[in-house]
Amino acid sequence: MKYGHFDDVHQEYVITTPKTPLPWINYLGCNEFFSLISNTCGGYTFYKDAKLLRLTRYRYNNVPADINGKYLYIKDGDTVWNPGWQPTKTELDSYECRHGIGYSRFTSSKNGVKASVLSFVPLNDNCEISQLTLTNGSSEDKKLSVFSYVEWCLWNADDDMKNFQRNLSTGEVEVQDSTIYHKTEYRERRNHYAIYSVNTKIDGFDTSRDAFLGAYRGADSPEAVENGKCTNSMASGWSPIASHQINVDLAAGETKTFIFVLGYIENPEDEKWESYGVINKTRAKEMLAKYQTDAQVEEAFAALQAYWKQLLARYTVDSADEKVNRMVNTWNQYQCMVTFNMSRSASYYESGIGRGMGFRDSCQDLLGFVHLIPDRARERIIDIASTQFQDGSAYHQYQPLTKKGNSDIGSGFNDDPLWLIAGTSAYVRETGDTSILTQMVPFDNDMSVAAPLMDHLKRSLDYIINHKGPHNLPLIGRADWNDCLNLNCFSAHPGESFQTFGPSEGPVAESVFIAGMFVKYGEEYAQLCELMGDADEAARARKEVQAMYDAILKDGWDGDWFVRAYDAYSHKVGSKECREGQIYIEPQGFCVLAGVGVKEGLAEKALNSVKERLDTKYGVMILQPAYTEYHLELGEVSSYPPGYKENAGIFCHNNPWVSIAETVLGRGDRAFEIYRKTCPAYIEDISEIHRTEPYVYSQMVAGKDAKFYGEAKNSWLTGTAAWTFVNISQYILGVYPTHQGLSVDPCIPKGFGDFSITRKFREGTYHIQVKNPQNVEKGVVSMTVDGKAVDGHIIPYEKGKEEYNVVITMG
Ligand code: BGC
Ligand code: IFM
């Protein structure tokens, strides 16, 4: 069942009912100011850091779900309604929400009045604009009142929902003309405040939540709206809000617009006060002056659209498969941008107060983002590397505002170091910019101990080399990519604090997955060494890679698939020797995509085992059989009920690893089958089962052992976005950046037909036509570049050249 449809022309998803199975959200903002906005106008706003600089409050665990947003109420006689349906939930005569690229547009009507709200964050200002257009489509003149409503968060969102003894006494506001200023905390060391303004004279306001809503009421029935009159309340402590009242006379057929601006302002120290206690409003007024007229808003909106157009034009495909075109050209790349910006911090499943930026997560997000804005990728790599320790290990997370490693969580996830090589290699292959490798980067953010980035990568590699276990496989530490495989740490309560009172032999658990990563990224590191003219170091790395390869074949192979790990007692995990959890997806995908076992014929066996044992109609499960009991020696993985999350869920993130692995073997049909099963555009018509947004990937779909088999959770912020984009763009469609130039080597399903790709790469635009007269799955028989035959399938990069016309013939 569908709750809307794709509009490919406008690159929008059109939601036609507010009653979607779960809130279906969008993200506004590209740089530092962000809003989450659901299809019923729920969501919240923050500047840079969802935990530390939260502008508006969101209410977690609320019933009904998704309450608190930026609401507009329309009072028409006795009827009060919202263009996004919530919170009044007044039945609408029509409703539509269009989630677009960096904007959302709501169009609804009630009793002859049509309201359209366009919300977006303009490119160069820290604010969200909501342009309300009201049209009286009835034959009578109307006297309406419009009420806006946002509830301020007292900045630190974590403290905001805990520290009531203090917070209920700190709230402060100012009101001047049509602008409400939220200045809580300004009187201490702070230099920031928020504003909510509208471009017209107002007929009243409220800044006290209790005054606006009334005692014992919620946002679904504000007393002020019911009375048709704000109370001009001035909040002092308690819960400050911002509400404007605008009385609107709307003649039959007439249209009026209003521009609401929610903004964040930072004043330098010397401009803080107009007079003590009265904030300096100059910068706020300058910002507001830019968004006073419809023409200004239209211009800002056009600029945002143009910005996105040129970004998404960096990789486009034109094939006979409209779903592939739709995902590649729009939604997958869009989700890559959002995950790059948010890491795993703020979504409807990540509270924004828990995690900051993840080390491994952000490195992987780079893989799907680096072709869009390489400069921002560069900056991110430096930020991430700056949280590395001198021994090559790394903080698992860091806070985006401070960019400092998070010591509550610390380090010890032994896959982390290698992801830095992955991200850096992707950046250098994309841009050819080797200057990043010589840039001095601190350890643990301490500039007095710094080293060139290349040295950081060496330490990443050496960390693995220096931390091997009894089978010469990498030690897993607290966990590897699979956070829940806690083989050394027996956590008393799964998911809570880890205690390392492991077995007396010490933390010797090993990971075959990290071994596969080492083979892949050890080789990428060696290539970087060669680029830097260090042949000796490249040779050293390759020798280590070979040793790891051999160790995998010796002790990481189980007969029909790769072993997952060795636990702290050196027992196999993910082996036919186990009663449950016999086969795991991660080492099958990653070892094979790294090339392990290909020439020995093991890779094919491993992938056939995946198909036989892990495949479902909704995607490939992470392991089988599911753990039915809790295992102290395995940790959190066995804490989930069977079929959910890391315990036999369909973890979408590593489905592309298996799909890529299939392309390594040249099996295009199977690679595409795996791609298709989790692909949002392909499963749109089972939205009542899948439930999360049909335009983006979710982290997990419940596996076949789960009660709600096929139901997705944790949409938006997942490494699935980057990895599926890497898979479809670089392996299936086959346009892969190498240090020498773009390689084109597709691996497609039979019957996919000819297709063309336009790809911006360094200074050039590549127009690539792929012909497949023999209908093969893989193989390039010839290539011409600008009409001239070129051997192989790497388009030689020519510095400064702007246009390349390439024809590839498969066969
Ligand atoms: C979740 C994982 C997550 C980890 C770290 C676990 O409870 O299941 O998906 O990565 O916590 O936050
Ligand atoms: O790899 C992790 C990721 O860092 C966070 N989400 C879950 C994944 C698998 O455990």
Short mmCIF file of C-alpha atoms and ligand atoms in Angstrom, two decimals, residues 355 483-484 636 640 645-646 699, ligand 1:
data_model
loop_
_atom_site.label_atom_id
_atom_site.label_comp_id
_atom_site.label_asym_id
_atom_site.label_seq_id
_atom_site.Cartn_x
_atom_site.Cartn_y
_atom_site.Cartn_z
CA ARG A 355 25.64 10.40 20.02
CA ASP A 483 28.77 -2.78 17.78
CA CYS A 484 26.91 -5.58 19.45
CA GLU A 636 24.66 -7.35 23.06
CA TYR A 640 17.79 -8.59 20.97
CA LYS A 645 18.78 -5.42 14.85
CA GLU A 646 22.11 -7.22 15.03
CA GLN A 699 19.18 0.96 9.20
C1 BGC B 1 22.73 -0.78 18.80
C2 BGC B 1 23.68 -0.59 17.72
C3 BGC B 1 24.44 0.67 17.97
C4 BGC B 1 25.13 0.59 19.30
C5 BGC B 1 26.01 1.77 19.63
C6 BGC B 1 23.44 -0.75 20.10
O1 BGC B 1 22.53 -0.85 21.11
O2 BGC B 1 22.05 -1.99 18.62
O3 BGC B 1 22.99 -0.54 16.52
O4 BGC B 1 25.38 0.86 16.98
O5 BGC B 1 24.18 0.40 20.28
O6 BGC B 1 25.30 2.92 19.84
#
